[in-house]
Structure formats: C-alpha cells, structure tokens
mmCIF file of C-alpha atoms in Angstrom:
data_model
loop_
_atom_site.group_PDB
_atom_site.id
_atom_site.type_symbol
_atom_site.label_atom_id
_atom_site.label_comp_id
_atom_site.label_asym_id
_atom_site.label_seq_id
_atom_site.Cartn_x
_atom_site.Cartn_y
_atom_site.Cartn_z
ATOM 1 C CA MET A 180 31.093 -18.353 -18.697
ATOM 2 C CA SER A 181 30.219 -16.072 -15.901
ATOM 3 C CA PRO A 182 32.679 -13.225 -15.334
ATOM 4 C CA THR A 183 30.330 -11.474 -12.900
ATOM 5 C CA ALA A 184 29.459 -14.478 -10.680
ATOM 6 C CA LEU A 185 28.897 -13.383 -7.108
ATOM 7 C CA GLN A 186 30.595 -15.002 -4.173
ATOM 8 C CA PRO A 187 27.982 -16.366 -1.709
ATOM 9 C CA ASP A 188 29.928 -14.883 1.208
ATOM 10 C CA ALA A 189 29.812 -11.437 -0.369
ATOM 11 C CA VAL A 190 26.043 -11.638 -0.812
ATOM 12 C CA HIS A 191 25.560 -12.783 2.766
ATOM 13 C CA ALA A 192 27.835 -10.026 4.067
ATOM 14 C CA LYS A 193 25.847 -7.360 2.247
ATOM 15 C CA VAL A 194 22.545 -8.687 3.543
ATOM 16 C CA ARG A 195 23.910 -8.521 7.068
ATOM 17 C CA THR A 196 24.635 -4.786 6.612
ATOM 18 C CA LEU A 197 20.940 -4.070 6.088
ATOM 19 C CA PRO A 198 19.602 -2.174 9.108
ATOM 20 C CA ALA A 199 17.145 -3.960 11.295
ATOM 21 C CA LEU A 200 13.493 -3.006 10.865
ATOM 22 C CA PRO A 201 12.578 -0.146 13.227
ATOM 23 C CA GLN A 202 11.609 -1.282 16.690
ATOM 24 C CA ALA A 203 8.159 0.184 16.254
ATOM 25 C CA VAL A 204 7.459 -2.020 13.248
ATOM 26 C CA THR A 205 8.809 -5.085 15.014
ATOM 27 C CA GLU A 206 6.558 -4.363 18.008
ATOM 28 C CA LEU A 207 3.587 -3.818 15.788
ATOM 29 C CA ARG A 208 4.097 -7.137 14.007
ATOM 30 C CA THR A 209 4.688 -8.949 17.299
ATOM 31 C CA ALA A 210 1.513 -7.385 18.769
ATOM 32 C CA LEU A 211 -0.526 -8.965 16.011
ATOM 33 C CA GLN A 212 0.299 -12.369 17.457
ATOM 34 C CA ARG A 213 -1.239 -11.469 20.845
ATOM 35 C CA GLU A 214 -4.864 -11.146 21.838
ATOM 36 C CA ASP A 215 -4.350 -8.553 24.600
ATOM 37 C CA VAL A 216 -2.948 -5.814 22.390
ATOM 38 C CA ALA A 217 -2.714 -2.440 24.128
ATOM 39 C CA VAL A 218 -3.581 -0.245 21.168
ATOM 40 C CA ASP A 219 -2.881 3.027 22.961
ATOM 41 C CA GLU A 220 0.550 1.888 24.013
ATOM 42 C CA LEU A 221 1.346 0.675 20.536
ATOM 43 C CA ALA A 222 0.129 3.908 18.955
ATOM 44 C CA THR A 223 2.390 5.848 21.274
ATOM 45 C CA THR A 224 5.394 3.690 20.387
ATOM 46 C CA ILE A 225 4.855 4.189 16.672
ATOM 47 C CA SER A 226 4.201 7.893 17.087
ATOM 48 C CA HIS A 227 7.627 8.359 18.666
ATOM 49 C CA ASP A 228 9.195 7.366 15.365
ATOM 50 C CA GLN A 229 8.457 10.527 13.385
ATOM 51 C CA ALA A 230 9.750 9.317 10.047
ATOM 52 C CA LEU A 231 7.714 6.115 10.315
ATOM 53 C CA THR A 232 4.614 8.060 11.402
ATOM 54 C CA ALA A 233 4.879 10.445 8.434
ATOM 55 C CA LYS A 234 5.326 7.640 5.920
ATOM 56 C CA THR A 235 2.501 5.577 7.429
ATOM 57 C CA LEU A 236 0.077 8.515 7.474
ATOM 58 C CA ARG A 237 0.849 9.412 3.852
ATOM 59 C CA LEU A 238 0.089 5.900 2.737
ATOM 60 C CA ALA A 239 -2.978 5.523 4.992
ATOM 61 C CA ASN A 240 -4.402 8.698 3.463
ATOM 62 C CA SER A 241 -3.960 7.498 -0.103
ATOM 63 C CA SER A 242 -7.068 6.999 -2.163
ATOM 64 C CA PHE A 243 -6.719 3.224 -1.972
ATOM 65 C CA TYR A 244 -7.945 3.059 1.600
ATOM 66 C CA GLY A 245 -10.897 5.365 0.909
ATOM 67 C CA VAL A 246 -10.235 7.658 3.874
ATOM 68 C CA THR A 247 -8.209 10.385 2.182
ATOM 69 C CA GLY A 248 -7.434 13.199 4.583
ATOM 70 C CA ARG A 249 -9.210 11.609 7.556
ATOM 71 C CA VAL A 250 -6.183 9.904 9.127
ATOM 72 C CA SER A 251 -4.201 12.440 11.087
ATOM 73 C CA SER A 252 -2.572 10.271 13.718
ATOM 74 C CA ILE A 253 -1.470 6.690 14.231
ATOM 75 C CA ARG A 254 -4.346 6.291 16.672
ATOM 76 C CA ASP A 255 -6.777 7.390 13.899
ATOM 77 C CA ALA A 256 -5.120 4.985 11.515
ATOM 78 C CA ILE A 257 -5.610 2.036 13.896
ATOM 79 C CA ASN A 258 -9.215 3.028 14.680
ATOM 80 C CA ILE A 259 -10.183 3.559 11.041
ATOM 81 C CA LEU A 260 -8.100 0.977 9.214
ATOM 82 C CA GLY A 261 -7.499 -1.636 11.915
ATOM 83 C CA LEU A 262 -4.298 -2.873 13.467
ATOM 84 C CA ARG A 263 -3.461 -5.433 10.835
ATOM 85 C CA THR A 264 -3.744 -2.953 8.002
ATOM 86 C CA VAL A 265 -1.651 -0.395 9.851
ATOM 87 C CA ALA A 266 0.997 -3.036 10.440
ATOM 88 C CA THR A 267 1.059 -3.757 6.706
ATOM 89 C CA VAL A 268 1.120 -0.065 5.834
ATOM 90 C CA ALA A 269 3.963 0.680 8.278
ATOM 91 C CA THR A 270 6.031 -2.297 7.097
ATOM 92 C CA THR A 271 5.486 -1.268 3.468
ATOM 93 C CA ALA A 272 6.572 2.272 4.196
ATOM 94 C CA VAL A 273 9.742 1.100 5.953
ATOM 95 C CA VAL A 274 10.726 -1.449 3.293
ATOM 96 C CA ILE A 275 10.306 1.075 0.504
ATOM 97 C CA SER A 276 12.518 3.599 2.290
ATOM 98 C CA SER A 277 15.239 1.036 3.122
ATOM 99 C CA PHE A 278 16.517 1.082 -0.448
ATOM 100 C CA ASP A 279 17.415 4.273 -2.245
ATOM 101 C CA ARG A 280 17.044 4.860 -5.902
ATOM 102 C CA THR A 281 20.058 2.990 -7.276
ATOM 103 C CA ALA A 282 22.600 3.869 -9.914
ATOM 104 C CA CYS A 283 22.479 0.429 -11.538
ATOM 105 C CA THR A 284 22.471 0.759 -15.324
ATOM 106 C CA GLY A 285 19.381 -0.811 -16.811
ATOM 107 C CA PHE A 286 17.558 -1.112 -13.497
ATOM 108 C CA ASP A 287 14.189 0.695 -13.647
ATOM 109 C CA PHE A 288 13.484 1.724 -10.016
ATOM 110 C CA ASP A 289 10.037 3.147 -10.724
ATOM 111 C CA GLY A 290 9.092 0.139 -12.859
ATOM 112 C CA PHE A 291 10.306 -2.116 -10.040
ATOM 113 C CA TRP A 292 7.914 -0.502 -7.530
ATOM 114 C CA ARG A 293 5.025 -0.411 -9.995
ATOM 115 C CA HIS A 294 5.385 -4.157 -10.452
ATOM 116 C CA ALA A 295 5.838 -4.804 -6.702
ATOM 117 C CA LEU A 296 2.696 -2.881 -5.839
ATOM 118 C CA ALA A 297 0.624 -4.481 -8.527
ATOM 119 C CA THR A 298 1.776 -7.919 -7.352
ATOM 120 C CA ALA A 299 0.869 -7.019 -3.772
ATOM 121 C CA PHE A 300 -2.688 -6.043 -4.766
ATOM 122 C CA CYS A 301 -3.089 -9.042 -6.993
ATOM 123 C CA ALA A 302 -1.788 -11.407 -4.278
ATOM 124 C CA GLN A 303 -4.241 -9.831 -1.837
ATOM 125 C CA GLU A 304 -7.124 -10.484 -4.228
ATOM 126 C CA LEU A 305 -6.008 -14.050 -4.831
ATOM 127 C CA ALA A 306 -5.638 -14.697 -1.115
ATOM 128 C CA ALA A 307 -9.133 -13.399 -0.478
ATOM 129 C CA ALA A 308 -10.476 -15.653 -3.250
ATOM 130 C CA THR A 309 -8.631 -18.710 -1.851
ATOM 131 C CA ARG A 310 -9.188 -17.928 1.837
ATOM 132 C CA LEU A 311 -5.573 -17.298 2.714
ATOM 133 C CA ASP A 312 -4.293 -14.400 4.860
ATOM 134 C CA ALA A 313 -4.813 -11.346 2.618
ATOM 135 C CA GLU A 314 -2.510 -9.031 4.632
ATOM 136 C CA ALA A 315 0.310 -11.593 4.549
ATOM 137 C CA ALA A 316 -0.268 -11.988 0.804
ATOM 138 C CA PHE A 317 0.017 -8.222 0.334
ATOM 139 C CA SER A 318 3.312 -8.098 2.231
ATOM 140 C CA ALA A 319 4.742 -11.098 0.385
ATOM 141 C CA GLY A 320 3.619 -9.722 -2.964
ATOM 142 C CA LEU A 321 5.131 -6.337 -2.239
ATOM 143 C CA MET A 322 8.458 -7.816 -1.235
ATOM 144 C CA HIS A 323 8.714 -10.771 -3.595
ATOM 145 C CA ASP A 324 11.430 -9.166 -5.757
ATOM 146 C CA LEU A 325 13.279 -7.551 -2.867
ATOM 147 C CA GLY A 326 16.363 -9.560 -3.807
ATOM 148 C CA ARG A 327 16.579 -7.758 -7.164
ATOM 149 C CA LEU A 328 16.494 -4.395 -5.385
ATOM 150 C CA ALA A 329 19.290 -5.557 -3.098
ATOM 151 C CA LEU A 330 21.341 -6.751 -6.101
ATOM 152 C CA ALA A 331 20.803 -3.376 -7.749
ATOM 153 C CA THR A 332 21.838 -1.550 -4.593
ATOM 154 C CA TYR A 333 24.854 -3.632 -3.560
ATOM 155 C CA PHE A 334 26.045 -5.165 -6.827
ATOM 156 C CA PRO A 335 25.048 -2.529 -9.409
ATOM 157 C CA LEU A 336 27.851 -3.299 -11.863
ATOM 158 C CA GLU A 337 27.182 -7.040 -11.874
ATOM 159 C CA LEU A 338 23.427 -6.671 -12.125
ATOM 160 C CA GLY A 339 23.775 -4.006 -14.805
ATOM 161 C CA GLN A 340 25.867 -6.372 -16.936
ATOM 162 C CA THR A 341 23.339 -9.130 -16.332
ATOM 163 C CA LEU A 342 20.363 -6.996 -17.358
ATOM 164 C CA HIS A 343 22.227 -5.849 -20.445
ATOM 165 C CA TRP A 344 22.988 -9.471 -21.406
ATOM 166 C CA ALA A 345 19.340 -10.423 -20.808
ATOM 167 C CA ALA A 346 18.128 -7.614 -23.042
ATOM 168 C CA GLU A 347 20.649 -8.401 -25.734
ATOM 169 C CA HIS A 348 19.661 -12.079 -25.829
ATOM 170 C CA ASP A 349 15.982 -11.329 -25.126
ATOM 171 C CA VAL A 350 15.784 -13.847 -22.273
ATOM 172 C CA HIS A 351 14.077 -13.568 -18.957
ATOM 173 C CA SER A 352 16.179 -11.746 -16.386
ATOM 174 C CA LEU A 353 15.824 -14.658 -13.956
ATOM 175 C CA ASP A 354 17.648 -16.968 -16.334
ATOM 176 C CA ALA A 355 20.292 -14.327 -16.927
ATOM 177 C CA GLU A 356 20.839 -13.915 -13.149
ATOM 178 C CA ARG A 357 21.350 -17.609 -12.687
ATOM 179 C CA LEU A 358 23.714 -17.825 -15.618
ATOM 180 C CA MET A 359 25.722 -14.655 -15.020
ATOM 181 C CA LEU A 360 25.595 -14.171 -11.268
ATOM 182 C CA GLY A 361 25.308 -17.764 -10.087
ATOM 183 C CA ILE A 362 22.415 -16.761 -7.826
ATOM 184 C CA ASP A 363 18.968 -15.309 -8.527
ATOM 185 C CA HIS A 364 16.981 -12.527 -6.912
ATOM 186 C CA ALA A 365 14.563 -14.969 -5.235
ATOM 187 C CA ALA A 366 17.425 -16.612 -3.314
ATOM 188 C CA VAL A 367 18.795 -13.192 -2.295
ATOM 189 C CA GLY A 368 15.304 -12.078 -1.243
ATOM 190 C CA GLY A 369 15.031 -15.159 0.910
ATOM 191 C CA LEU A 370 18.224 -14.166 2.715
ATOM 192 C CA ILE A 371 16.828 -10.735 3.393
ATOM 193 C CA ALA A 372 13.553 -12.154 4.628
ATOM 194 C CA ASP A 373 15.459 -14.299 7.078
ATOM 195 C CA HIS A 374 17.585 -11.300 8.150
ATOM 196 C CA TRP A 375 14.428 -9.311 8.894
ATOM 197 C CA HIS A 376 12.735 -12.306 10.631
ATOM 198 C CA PHE A 377 9.715 -12.273 8.364
ATOM 199 C CA ALA A 378 7.045 -14.890 9.069
ATOM 200 C CA PRO A 379 8.060 -18.272 7.611
ATOM 201 C CA ALA A 380 5.205 -18.277 5.013
ATOM 202 C CA ILE A 381 6.299 -14.837 3.726
ATOM 203 C CA SER A 382 9.950 -15.874 3.604
ATOM 204 C CA GLU A 383 9.016 -19.001 1.649
ATOM 205 C CA ALA A 384 6.918 -16.965 -0.776
ATOM 206 C CA ILE A 385 9.814 -14.595 -1.481
ATOM 207 C CA ARG A 386 12.392 -17.390 -1.776
ATOM 208 C CA CYS A 387 10.245 -19.752 -3.864
ATOM 209 C CA HIS A 388 8.136 -17.481 -6.076
ATOM 210 C CA HIS A 389 9.900 -18.795 -9.214
ATOM 211 C CA GLU A 390 10.476 -22.379 -7.976
ATOM 212 C CA LEU A 391 7.515 -23.714 -6.113
ATOM 213 C CA PRO A 392 7.853 -26.393 -3.424
ATOM 214 C CA ALA A 393 5.758 -29.507 -4.009
ATOM 215 C CA HIS A 394 2.957 -28.841 -1.552
ATOM 216 C CA LYS A 395 -0.347 -30.641 -1.775
ATOM 217 C CA THR A 396 -2.353 -27.636 -0.635
ATOM 218 C CA ILE A 397 -2.199 -24.015 -1.668
ATOM 219 C CA THR A 398 0.423 -21.816 -0.039
ATOM 220 C CA LEU A 399 1.332 -18.137 -0.027
ATOM 221 C CA ALA A 400 4.143 -18.974 -2.457
ATOM 222 C CA ASP A 401 1.522 -20.174 -4.980
ATOM 223 C CA VAL A 402 -0.451 -16.978 -4.595
ATOM 224 C CA VAL A 403 2.618 -14.771 -5.089
ATOM 225 C CA HIS A 404 3.795 -16.894 -8.042
ATOM 226 C CA VAL A 405 0.444 -16.532 -9.834
ATOM 227 C CA ALA A 406 0.145 -12.845 -8.870
ATOM 228 C CA ASP A 407 3.616 -12.189 -10.298
ATOM 229 C CA ASN A 408 2.571 -13.805 -13.588
ATOM 230 C CA MET A 409 -0.725 -11.993 -13.745
ATOM 231 C CA THR A 410 0.773 -8.524 -13.163
ATOM 232 C CA HIS A 411 3.382 -9.110 -15.889
ATOM 233 C CA ALA A 412 0.531 -10.222 -18.188
ATOM 234 C CA LEU A 413 -1.474 -7.149 -17.232
ATOM 235 C CA ASP A 414 1.528 -5.009 -18.275
ATOM 236 C CA LEU A 415 1.416 -2.961 -15.066
ATOM 237 C CA SER A 416 5.108 -2.275 -14.647
ATOM 238 C CA GLY A 417 5.173 0.221 -17.503
ATOM 239 C CA GLN A 418 8.386 -1.412 -18.788
ATOM 240 C CA ALA A 419 8.407 -1.607 -22.574
ATOM 241 C CA GLU A 420 10.455 -4.830 -22.673
ATOM 242 C CA ASP A 421 8.525 -6.673 -19.956
ATOM 243 C CA MET A 422 8.193 -10.462 -20.323
ATOM 244 C CA VAL A 423 5.736 -12.870 -18.683
ATOM 245 C CA PRO A 424 7.707 -15.595 -16.829
ATOM 246 C CA PRO A 425 6.789 -19.287 -16.969
ATOM 247 C CA LEU A 426 3.774 -20.306 -14.873
ATOM 248 C CA SER A 427 3.839 -23.461 -12.766
ATOM 249 C CA LEU A 428 0.821 -25.538 -13.767
ATOM 250 C CA ALA A 429 0.766 -27.213 -10.364
ATOM 251 C CA SER A 430 0.646 -23.828 -8.675
ATOM 252 C CA TRP A 431 -2.056 -22.569 -11.067
ATOM 253 C CA GLN A 432 -4.162 -25.646 -10.302
ATOM 254 C CA ARG A 433 -3.701 -25.210 -6.539
ATOM 255 C CA VAL A 434 -4.958 -21.594 -6.782
ATOM 256 C CA ALA A 435 -7.906 -22.961 -8.848
ATOM 257 C CA LEU A 436 -9.712 -19.745 -9.745
ATOM 258 C CA THR A 437 -13.138 -19.689 -11.359
ATOM 259 C CA PRO A 438 -13.478 -17.569 -14.557
ATOM 260 C CA GLN A 439 -15.353 -14.979 -12.503
ATOM 261 C CA GLN A 440 -12.522 -14.822 -9.952
ATOM 262 C CA VAL A 441 -9.967 -14.374 -12.730
ATOM 263 C CA GLN A 442 -11.971 -11.507 -14.215
ATOM 264 C CA ARG A 443 -12.468 -9.825 -10.835
ATOM 265 C CA THR A 444 -8.761 -10.208 -9.988
ATOM 266 C CA PHE A 445 -7.717 -8.585 -13.254
ATOM 267 C CA GLU A 446 -10.110 -5.691 -12.809
ATOM 268 C CA ARG A 447 -9.388 -4.971 -9.157
ATOM 269 C CA THR A 448 -5.627 -5.372 -9.494
ATOM 270 C CA GLU A 449 -5.494 -2.840 -12.315
ATOM 271 C CA ARG A 450 -7.723 -0.378 -10.507
ATOM 272 C CA GLN A 451 -5.896 -0.628 -7.149
ATOM 273 C CA ALA A 452 -2.425 -0.529 -8.686
ATOM 274 C CA ARG A 453 -3.196 2.670 -10.552
ATOM 275 C CA SER A 454 -4.867 4.382 -7.585
ATOM 276 C CA VAL A 455 -2.131 4.008 -5.005
ATOM 277 C CA ARG A 456 1.259 3.810 -6.633
ATOM 278 C CA GLU A 457 1.820 7.556 -6.667
ATOM 279 C CA SER A 458 1.260 7.706 -2.942
ATOM 280 C CA LEU A 459 3.800 4.987 -2.250
ATOM 281 C CA THR A 460 6.619 6.090 -4.455
ATOM 282 C CA ALA A 461 6.305 9.849 -4.053
ATOM 283 C CA MET B 1435 25.314 -14.980 -29.412
ATOM 284 C CA PRO B 1436 23.043 -11.931 -29.178
ATOM 285 C CA ASN B 1437 19.639 -12.371 -30.616
ATOM 286 C CA ASP B 1438 19.723 -10.463 -33.881
ATOM 287 C CA HIS B 1439 16.011 -10.928 -34.381
ATOM 288 C CA ARG B 1440 14.783 -8.929 -31.420
ATOM 289 C CA THR B 1441 11.594 -7.149 -32.177
ATOM 290 C CA VAL B 1442 10.923 -3.578 -31.141
ATOM 291 C CA PRO B 1443 8.494 -3.697 -28.229
ATOM 292 C CA PRO B 1444 5.011 -2.766 -29.415
ATOM 293 C CA PRO B 1445 3.514 0.034 -27.245
ATOM 294 C CA ALA B 1446 0.903 -0.579 -24.615
ATOM 295 C CA PRO B 1447 -2.478 -0.441 -26.450
ATOM 296 C CA ALA B 1448 -3.370 2.860 -24.787
ATOM 297 C CA ASP B 1449 -0.222 4.418 -26.280
ATOM 298 C CA ALA B 1450 -0.518 2.799 -29.722
ATOM 299 C CA PRO B 1451 -0.613 5.207 -32.674
ATOM 300 C CA HIS B 1452 -4.152 4.192 -33.626
ATOM 301 C CA GLY B 1453 -5.343 3.704 -30.058
ATOM 302 C CA ALA B 1454 -6.328 0.527 -28.279
ATOM 303 C CA THR B 1455 -7.389 -1.430 -31.350
ATOM 304 C CA PRO B 1456 -7.757 -5.238 -31.185
ATOM 305 C CA GLU B 1457 -4.630 -5.435 -33.323
ATOM 306 C CA ALA B 1458 -2.648 -3.291 -30.890
ATOM 307 C CA VAL B 1459 -3.857 -5.446 -27.994
ATOM 308 C CA ARG B 1460 -2.844 -8.676 -29.780
ATOM 309 C CA GLU B 1461 0.580 -7.326 -30.750
ATOM 310 C CA ARG B 1462 1.395 -6.221 -27.256
ATOM 311 C CA LEU B 1463 0.236 -9.518 -25.726
ATOM 312 C CA ALA B 1464 2.198 -11.561 -28.244
ATOM 313 C CA TYR B 1465 5.268 -9.530 -27.219
ATOM 314 C CA LEU B 1466 4.694 -9.980 -23.482
ATOM 315 C CA PHE B 1467 4.229 -13.695 -23.865
ATOM 316 C CA ARG B 1468 7.091 -14.098 -26.358
ATOM 317 C CA ALA B 1469 9.104 -16.433 -24.113
ATOM 318 C CA SER B 1470 6.461 -19.163 -24.135
ATOM 319 C CA LEU B 1471 5.421 -18.494 -27.765
ATOM 320 C CA LYS B 1472 9.041 -18.939 -28.929
ATOM 321 C CA GLN B 1473 8.990 -22.347 -27.282
ATOM 322 C CA GLY B 1474 5.802 -23.213 -29.094
ATOM 323 C CA SER B 1475 3.746 -23.442 -25.925
ATOM 324 C CA ILE B 1476 0.712 -21.494 -24.854
ATOM 325 C CA HIS B 1477 1.002 -19.844 -21.436
ATOM 326 C CA PRO B 1478 -2.028 -20.679 -19.284
ATOM 327 C CA LEU B 1479 -2.824 -16.963 -18.857
ATOM 328 C CA PHE B 1480 -2.532 -15.989 -22.519
ATOM 329 C CA HIS B 1481 -6.118 -16.574 -23.638
ATOM 330 C CA LEU B 1482 -7.546 -15.332 -20.343
ATOM 331 C CA ILE B 1483 -5.759 -11.990 -20.531
ATOM 332 C CA GLN B 1484 -6.430 -11.670 -24.299
ATOM 333 C CA GLN B 1485 -10.153 -12.156 -23.728
ATOM 334 C CA TYR B 1486 -10.108 -9.658 -20.861
ATOM 335 C CA ARG B 1487 -8.246 -7.001 -22.904
ATOM 336 C CA LEU B 1488 -10.396 -7.440 -26.021
ATOM 337 C CA GLU B 1489 -13.620 -7.144 -24.031
ATOM 338 C CA GLU B 1490 -12.209 -4.121 -22.252
ATOM 339 C CA HIS B 1491 -11.457 -2.347 -25.555
ATOM 340 C CA ALA B 1492 -14.536 -3.574 -27.430
#
C-alpha cells in the first residue's frame, strides 16, 4: 500500500545530521534556569556570533515588539525586551535558518512559516489566558510542525508524493503521512526536539500536537493543539487548499476559554501574525 | 481512488470577486471545515469562527 514508506533508521539518521543549536543559544536557554544570570557576559557571548546577532536584531526590531529601530545591540535587546524574550527571539531566528527553502514538490515553504508563526502567536495568547508559560508556548507553537519541514528537506520525493496523494484524495496531510510514509510529522518533530534537547514540555507539545496524552490538567500540548486548529480556521497560512484538522474535545475542554477569550485570541492572533511574518521570513 | 468530486477552493473572503460578503465568508469556512462536514459532524470551532468572521465583515 505504501511504496514510499520510510525506514525508521533512515529518519533517525537524518535527524542526527542536524547541526546542534549554536552555543550562544544553548547558553542563553540554560541561563534562564538560573537566578544569578550575568547579563553582560551573556550579551557578549551572543554578540560574538555575528549571524545570530544579525538575525536576532532584525526580529527584535520588527513591529511586533513595538521598538522598531531602537534595538541596536544584544545588550539593548535584553534591556528593552527582557532576557526571556531575547532567548525566544534568538531560538526562533536559529530554527528558521536551520532549514533552507526546499525543492519538495507541493511543499509551500512560505505557507509553512505563515502557519508556524500564526500558531506561535495563538499559543502565546492561549497560554496567557490559561496561565501557562507564554514564551514556552510561543516556541512550541513556532516549532510544532518542524517534522514536516525536516521531511520536506530530507525526504522531498517521498513527502512530495504524499502531499500529491493527499491533494488528489482531498484528505488531511497527517492521514496521508501515516498511510504513505508510515510515520507522521509530529513523530519526526519529536525526534528533532529530543536531538536539540528542548524542554520536555516543548518536546511533548511538538510530538503530541495531533494525539494528546490523557492528562487531567492543561498542558502545553493542549495549547498548541488548539492553537494549530484555530490558525487553520482563521485561514492564516494563505494556502488555498488548507483544511482544519480534527479537534480533541478533551483538549478543548482543558483549555476552557470564555467567549471573550476566544474573541480576543482570534483578534490578536490575526493582528500579530500579519505584523511580524515579513520580518521573520525575509 | 482519487476523489472526483473535489471542489475548487473558494478564495479567502478578502480576495472574493464580490468582496468579503457573508456568502463568501460562509463558502470559505465550509471549505476549510470540509473534513468534519463530510463526516456529518460539526467542528467545535466552526460556529465560533463563523460568528467572528461575519461580525468582522458586517
């Protein structure tokens, strides 16, 4: 049934070839766990990585953060935006640049990033409404479909055939991946998250955003799952043939938004997604 | 078997020939939610997003 099924070993081997996150990003994320953070030392470390500095400053100066043109150094960025936000910005910049525009037929690279960004903003809103870690939600939302980007980069022929089959049969690409490839993008994303040593909650959100674990209380995975659904429903990817995936009722009930929170999340997600995406993908 | 009854995706309401009319909004939403509608179920977000879009374009 599945001429393009991937061998698990081949997938694992490709994930292992991904470069490690830059040391500056690793140090930044580690520093967030400590209370005695030496901001000056950290700023110096990041500043030594010129590519990372340039990407971080471009993003920090985007209209989303409301400080356009005022951030001229990493030290400024930390002072104005705060350490946690700079860590998110730097991680975002690095992840985006880790995967080049791919030659996979049927894979819409720009649409992919538009959806990823919208999901990140939506997840951040939902986390704020439900008192979860908003920065972690942003990161998890941004990277929730990373597995699909990896499939497009490393298995372009197989994913291309899968996307073609999904379009031809008008089924959700997740179902097509499982049927044709024998693995889905969430599972591949989970492998990458482990490879990059993401926080366990973020790894779980990436791995489980289509298949939620049976938790009694709300988790980051619930937030990303609902955010993913909302951004498809808001039609923010710009993809003509987009399709809203199934929503887990248990997850929706754990997120438990009021009508006012739903309205606010829709409004803010649309506004934020439109304001910043050019800065990120330029 | 390929699905021979695929519909042409309706444009986003802002790009619709007659602008963001309620009809254009409904058509696009029905298309986005086609997976659950084909199964005869109502996606929990369907009415919420429809209300939001129709108020936005009212």
